[in-house]
Short mmCIF file of C-alpha atoms and ligand atoms in Angstrom, two decimals:
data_model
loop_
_atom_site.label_atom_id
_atom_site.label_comp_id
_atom_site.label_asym_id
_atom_site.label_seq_id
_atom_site.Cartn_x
_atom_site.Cartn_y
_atom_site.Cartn_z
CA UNK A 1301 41.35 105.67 3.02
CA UNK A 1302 41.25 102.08 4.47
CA UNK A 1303 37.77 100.11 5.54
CA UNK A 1304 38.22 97.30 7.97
CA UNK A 1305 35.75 95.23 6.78
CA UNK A 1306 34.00 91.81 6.31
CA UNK A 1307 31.88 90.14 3.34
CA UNK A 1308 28.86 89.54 5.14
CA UNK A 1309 28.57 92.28 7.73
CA UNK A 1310 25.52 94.41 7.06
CA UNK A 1311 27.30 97.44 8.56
CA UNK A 1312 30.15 97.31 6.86
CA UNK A 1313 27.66 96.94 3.43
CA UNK A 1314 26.35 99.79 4.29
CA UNK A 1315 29.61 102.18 4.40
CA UNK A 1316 31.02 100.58 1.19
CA UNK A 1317 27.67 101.85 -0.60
CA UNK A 1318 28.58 105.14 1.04
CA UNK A 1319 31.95 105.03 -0.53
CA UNK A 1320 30.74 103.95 -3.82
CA UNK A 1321 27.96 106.27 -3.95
CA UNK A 1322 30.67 109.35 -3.31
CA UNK A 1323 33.14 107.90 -5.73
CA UNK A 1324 35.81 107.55 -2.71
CA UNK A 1325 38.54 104.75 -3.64
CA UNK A 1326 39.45 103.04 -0.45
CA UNK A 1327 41.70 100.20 0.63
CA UNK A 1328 39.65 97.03 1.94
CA UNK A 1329 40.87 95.55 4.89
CA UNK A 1330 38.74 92.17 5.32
CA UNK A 1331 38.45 90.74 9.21
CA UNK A 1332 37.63 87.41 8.92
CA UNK A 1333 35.04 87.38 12.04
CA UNK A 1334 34.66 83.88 12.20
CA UNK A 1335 38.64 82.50 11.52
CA UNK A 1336 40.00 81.37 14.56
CA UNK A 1337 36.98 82.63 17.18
CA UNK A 1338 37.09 85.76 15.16
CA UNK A 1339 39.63 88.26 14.19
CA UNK A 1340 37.92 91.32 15.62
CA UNK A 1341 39.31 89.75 19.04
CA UNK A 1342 42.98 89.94 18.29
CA UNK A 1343 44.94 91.91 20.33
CA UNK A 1344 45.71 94.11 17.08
CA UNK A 1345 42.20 94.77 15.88
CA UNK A 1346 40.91 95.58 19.33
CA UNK A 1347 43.76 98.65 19.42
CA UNK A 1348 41.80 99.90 16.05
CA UNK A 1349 38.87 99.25 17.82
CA UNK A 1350 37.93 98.55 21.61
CA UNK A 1351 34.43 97.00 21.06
CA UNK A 1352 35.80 94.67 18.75
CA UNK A 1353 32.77 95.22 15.85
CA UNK A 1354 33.18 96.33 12.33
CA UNK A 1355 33.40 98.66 10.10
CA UNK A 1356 36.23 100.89 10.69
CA UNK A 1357 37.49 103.49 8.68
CA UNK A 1358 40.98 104.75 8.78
CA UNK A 1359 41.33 108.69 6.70
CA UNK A 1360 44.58 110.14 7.19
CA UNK A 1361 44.83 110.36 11.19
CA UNK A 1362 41.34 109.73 11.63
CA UNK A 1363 40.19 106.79 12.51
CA UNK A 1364 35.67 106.30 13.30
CA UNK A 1365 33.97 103.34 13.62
CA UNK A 1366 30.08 103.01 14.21
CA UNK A 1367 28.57 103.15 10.27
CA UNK A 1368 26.13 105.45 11.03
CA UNK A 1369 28.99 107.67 12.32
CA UNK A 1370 31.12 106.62 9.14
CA UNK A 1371 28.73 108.13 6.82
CA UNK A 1372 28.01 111.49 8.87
CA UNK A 1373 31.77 112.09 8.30
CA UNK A 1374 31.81 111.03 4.64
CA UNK A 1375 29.04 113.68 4.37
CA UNK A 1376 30.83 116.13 6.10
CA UNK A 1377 34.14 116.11 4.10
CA UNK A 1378 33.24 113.96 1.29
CA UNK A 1379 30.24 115.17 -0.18
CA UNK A 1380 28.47 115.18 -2.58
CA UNK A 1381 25.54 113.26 -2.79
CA UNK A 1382 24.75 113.92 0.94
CA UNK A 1383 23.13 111.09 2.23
CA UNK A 1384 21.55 112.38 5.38
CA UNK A 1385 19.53 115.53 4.20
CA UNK A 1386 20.56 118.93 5.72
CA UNK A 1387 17.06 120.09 6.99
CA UNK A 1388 13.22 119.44 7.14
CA UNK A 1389 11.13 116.55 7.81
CA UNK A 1390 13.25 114.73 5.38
CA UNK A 1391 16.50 114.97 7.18
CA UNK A 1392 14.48 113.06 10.32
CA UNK A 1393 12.56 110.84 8.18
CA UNK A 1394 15.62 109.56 6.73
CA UNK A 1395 17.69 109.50 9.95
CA UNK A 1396 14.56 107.76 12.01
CA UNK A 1397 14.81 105.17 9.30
CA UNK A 1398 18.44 104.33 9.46
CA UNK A 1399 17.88 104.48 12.72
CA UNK A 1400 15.34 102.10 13.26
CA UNK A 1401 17.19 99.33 11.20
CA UNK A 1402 20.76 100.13 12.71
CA UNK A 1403 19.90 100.48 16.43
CA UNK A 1404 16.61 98.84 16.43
CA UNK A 1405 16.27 95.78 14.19
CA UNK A 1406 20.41 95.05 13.35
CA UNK A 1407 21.79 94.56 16.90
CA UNK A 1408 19.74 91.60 17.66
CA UNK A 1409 20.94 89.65 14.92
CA UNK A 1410 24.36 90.36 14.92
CA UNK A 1411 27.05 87.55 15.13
CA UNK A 1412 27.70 88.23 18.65
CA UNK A 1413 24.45 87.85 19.73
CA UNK A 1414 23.67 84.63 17.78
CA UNK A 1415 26.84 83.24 19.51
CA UNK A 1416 25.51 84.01 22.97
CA UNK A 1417 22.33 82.48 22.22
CA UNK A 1418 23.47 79.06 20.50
CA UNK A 1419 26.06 78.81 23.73
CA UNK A 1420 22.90 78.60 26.46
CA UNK A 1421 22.29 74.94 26.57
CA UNK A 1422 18.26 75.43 26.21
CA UNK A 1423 18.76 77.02 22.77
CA UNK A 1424 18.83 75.07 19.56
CA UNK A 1425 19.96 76.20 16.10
CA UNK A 1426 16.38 76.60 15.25
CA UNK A 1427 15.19 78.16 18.15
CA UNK A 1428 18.71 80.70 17.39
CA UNK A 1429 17.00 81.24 13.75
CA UNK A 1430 13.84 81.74 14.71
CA UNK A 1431 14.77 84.36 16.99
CA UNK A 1432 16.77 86.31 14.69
CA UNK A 1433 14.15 86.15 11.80
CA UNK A 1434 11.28 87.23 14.66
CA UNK A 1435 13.19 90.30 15.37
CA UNK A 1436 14.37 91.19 12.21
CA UNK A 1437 10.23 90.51 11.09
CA UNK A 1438 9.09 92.90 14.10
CA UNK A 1439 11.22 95.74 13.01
CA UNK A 1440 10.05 95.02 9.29
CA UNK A 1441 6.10 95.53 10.17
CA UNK A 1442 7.02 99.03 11.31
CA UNK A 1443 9.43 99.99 8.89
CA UNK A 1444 7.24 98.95 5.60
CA UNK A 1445 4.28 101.21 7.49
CA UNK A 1446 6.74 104.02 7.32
CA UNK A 1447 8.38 103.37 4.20
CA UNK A 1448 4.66 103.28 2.41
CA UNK A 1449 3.97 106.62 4.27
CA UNK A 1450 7.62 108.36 3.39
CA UNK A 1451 8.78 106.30 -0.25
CA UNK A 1452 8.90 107.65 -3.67
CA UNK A 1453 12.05 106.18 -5.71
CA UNK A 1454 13.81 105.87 -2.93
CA UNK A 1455 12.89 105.30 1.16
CA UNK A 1456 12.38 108.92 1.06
CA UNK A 1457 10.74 110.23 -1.50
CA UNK A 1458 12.83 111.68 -4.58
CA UNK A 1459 16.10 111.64 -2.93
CA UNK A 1460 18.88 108.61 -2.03
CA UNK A 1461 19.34 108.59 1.46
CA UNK A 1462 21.01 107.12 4.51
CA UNK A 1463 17.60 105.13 5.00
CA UNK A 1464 18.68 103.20 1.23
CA UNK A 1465 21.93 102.63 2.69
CA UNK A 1466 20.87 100.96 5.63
CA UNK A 1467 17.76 99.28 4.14
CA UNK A 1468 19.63 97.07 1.50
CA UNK A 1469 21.98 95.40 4.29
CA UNK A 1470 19.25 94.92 6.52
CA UNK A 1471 17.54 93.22 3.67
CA UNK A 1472 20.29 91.00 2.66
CA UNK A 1473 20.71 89.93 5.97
CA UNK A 1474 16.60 88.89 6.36
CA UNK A 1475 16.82 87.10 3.20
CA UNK A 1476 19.58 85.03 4.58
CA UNK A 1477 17.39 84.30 7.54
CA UNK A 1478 15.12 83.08 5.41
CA UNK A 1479 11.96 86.37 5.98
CA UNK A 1480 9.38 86.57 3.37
CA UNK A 1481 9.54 89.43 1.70
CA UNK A 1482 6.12 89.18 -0.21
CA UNK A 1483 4.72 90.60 3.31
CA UNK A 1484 6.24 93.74 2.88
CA UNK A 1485 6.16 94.65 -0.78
CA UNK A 1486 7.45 98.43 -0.40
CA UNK A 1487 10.51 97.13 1.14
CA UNK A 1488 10.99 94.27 -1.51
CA UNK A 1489 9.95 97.17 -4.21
CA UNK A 1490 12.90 99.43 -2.68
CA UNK A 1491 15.14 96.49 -2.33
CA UNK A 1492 15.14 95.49 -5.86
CA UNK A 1493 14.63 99.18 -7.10
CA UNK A 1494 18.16 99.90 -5.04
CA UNK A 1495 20.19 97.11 -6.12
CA UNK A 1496 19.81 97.95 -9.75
CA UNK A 1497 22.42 100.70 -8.74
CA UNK A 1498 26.39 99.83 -9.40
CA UNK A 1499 26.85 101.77 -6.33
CA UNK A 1500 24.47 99.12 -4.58
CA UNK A 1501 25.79 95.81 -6.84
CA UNK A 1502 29.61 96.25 -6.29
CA UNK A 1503 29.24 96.74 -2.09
CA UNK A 1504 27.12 93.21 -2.44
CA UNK A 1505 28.66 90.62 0.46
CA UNK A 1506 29.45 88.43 -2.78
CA UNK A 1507 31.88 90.75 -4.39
CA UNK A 1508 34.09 91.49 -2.04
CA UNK A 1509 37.41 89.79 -1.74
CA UNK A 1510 36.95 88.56 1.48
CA UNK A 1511 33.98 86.54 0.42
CA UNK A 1512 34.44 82.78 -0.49
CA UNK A 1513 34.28 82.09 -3.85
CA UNK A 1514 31.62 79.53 -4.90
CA UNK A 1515 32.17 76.08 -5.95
CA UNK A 1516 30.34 74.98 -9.35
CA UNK A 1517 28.39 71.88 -8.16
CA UNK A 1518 29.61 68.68 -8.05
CA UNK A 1519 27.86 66.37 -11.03
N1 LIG B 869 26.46 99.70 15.49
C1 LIG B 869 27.59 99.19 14.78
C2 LIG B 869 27.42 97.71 14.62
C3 LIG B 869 28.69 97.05 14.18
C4 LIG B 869 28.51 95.55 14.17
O1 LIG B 869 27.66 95.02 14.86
N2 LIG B 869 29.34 94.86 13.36
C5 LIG B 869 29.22 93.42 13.27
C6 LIG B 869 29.15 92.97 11.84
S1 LIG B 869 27.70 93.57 11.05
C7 LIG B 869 30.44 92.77 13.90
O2 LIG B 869 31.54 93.26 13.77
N3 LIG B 869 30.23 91.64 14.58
C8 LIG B 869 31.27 90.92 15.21
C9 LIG B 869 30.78 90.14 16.38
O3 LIG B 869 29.57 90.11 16.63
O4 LIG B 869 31.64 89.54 17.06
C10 LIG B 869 27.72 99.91 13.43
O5 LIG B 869 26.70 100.36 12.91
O6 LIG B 869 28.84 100.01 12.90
#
């Protein structure tokens, strides 16, 4: 199995805790998407795939992108645990939550999107940031409403869940933007809760070989 990947895409985080959580080796294919204007515009990545986003996953002569997508298929040849539960309220709570963060609250900060804005002459770095961290702190009212409602462990209730898969990416990313997360203490609680998992630590941005290694600081 290959995953077309990059360090810092929260997408892409999300199917490698997939993979980790189902104990599926895979072969990690990093796209640099800021090298050169981005390799996810090369002619060869846009054959793998036309909308030039990842992650991508390559099994065999299959080939899905979309992460969401990505994990119903790892569920439905790959299981167990199965992430997206098979009926009751749980199976929509969980979905509605991935849901919410990966169609909702991830698309408007995405890298493409950032670019557009910071090319519009009116539109400063700051005015870029502040965008991105209004959005992502919009979809976060909502989702820590919810997640106080539906949480137990884990985003729902007893059981680990697309809705932890998506939620630790989409954190990630809001910390990076600089969000507060003392405002929404179910989804800090969760957060930290998750990421005591392996499954959750090794699919970090930061250890993944695609991700620059750091620097000790100069003295
Ligand atoms: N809905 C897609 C989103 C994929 C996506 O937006 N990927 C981002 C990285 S997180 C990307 O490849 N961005 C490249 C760009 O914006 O040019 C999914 O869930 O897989």
């Amino acid at each position: 199995m290959k995953l077309y990947g990059y360090w810092r895409s929260s997408a892409a985080y999300r199917v490698r805790i997939a993979l980790n959580l189902k104990k599926i080796a895979y072969e990690y294919i990093a796209v640099d998407l800021l090298k050169d204007g981005g390799e996810q515009h090369s002619d060869d990545f846009h054959q793998i795939n036309a909308t030039e986003l990842v992650p991508v996953l390559v099994d065999g002569d299959m080939r899905i992108s979309q992460s969401l997508n990505i994990i119903d298929y790892l569920d439905d040849h790959y299981f167990p645990p199965q992430l997206t539960p098979v009926a009751g309220q749980d199976r929509y709570t969980a979905k509605e939550i991935a849901q919410d963060i990966a169609i909702d609250i991830h698309p408007l900060n995405n890298l493409r999107v950032q670019q557009y804005l910071i090319s519009q002459e009116e539109f400063t770095e700051q005015d870029e940031l502040d965008w991105v961290k209004h959005w992502i702190m919009v979809g976060f009212e909502a989702l820590e409403e919810k997640l106080l409602r539906s949480s137990g462990a884990y985003c729902v209730g007893t059981q680990l869940t697309v809705a932890d898969v998506c939620l630790v990416p989409q954190v990630y990313n809001a910390l990076r933007f600089g969000v507060d997360l003392s405002f929404y203490p179910t989804i800090e609680r969760l957060y930290h809760s998750l990421n005591e998992m392996s499954e959750f630590k090794l699919a970090a941005p930061e250890n993944q070989p695609d991700a620059p290694t750091k620097k000790p600081p100069i003295e």
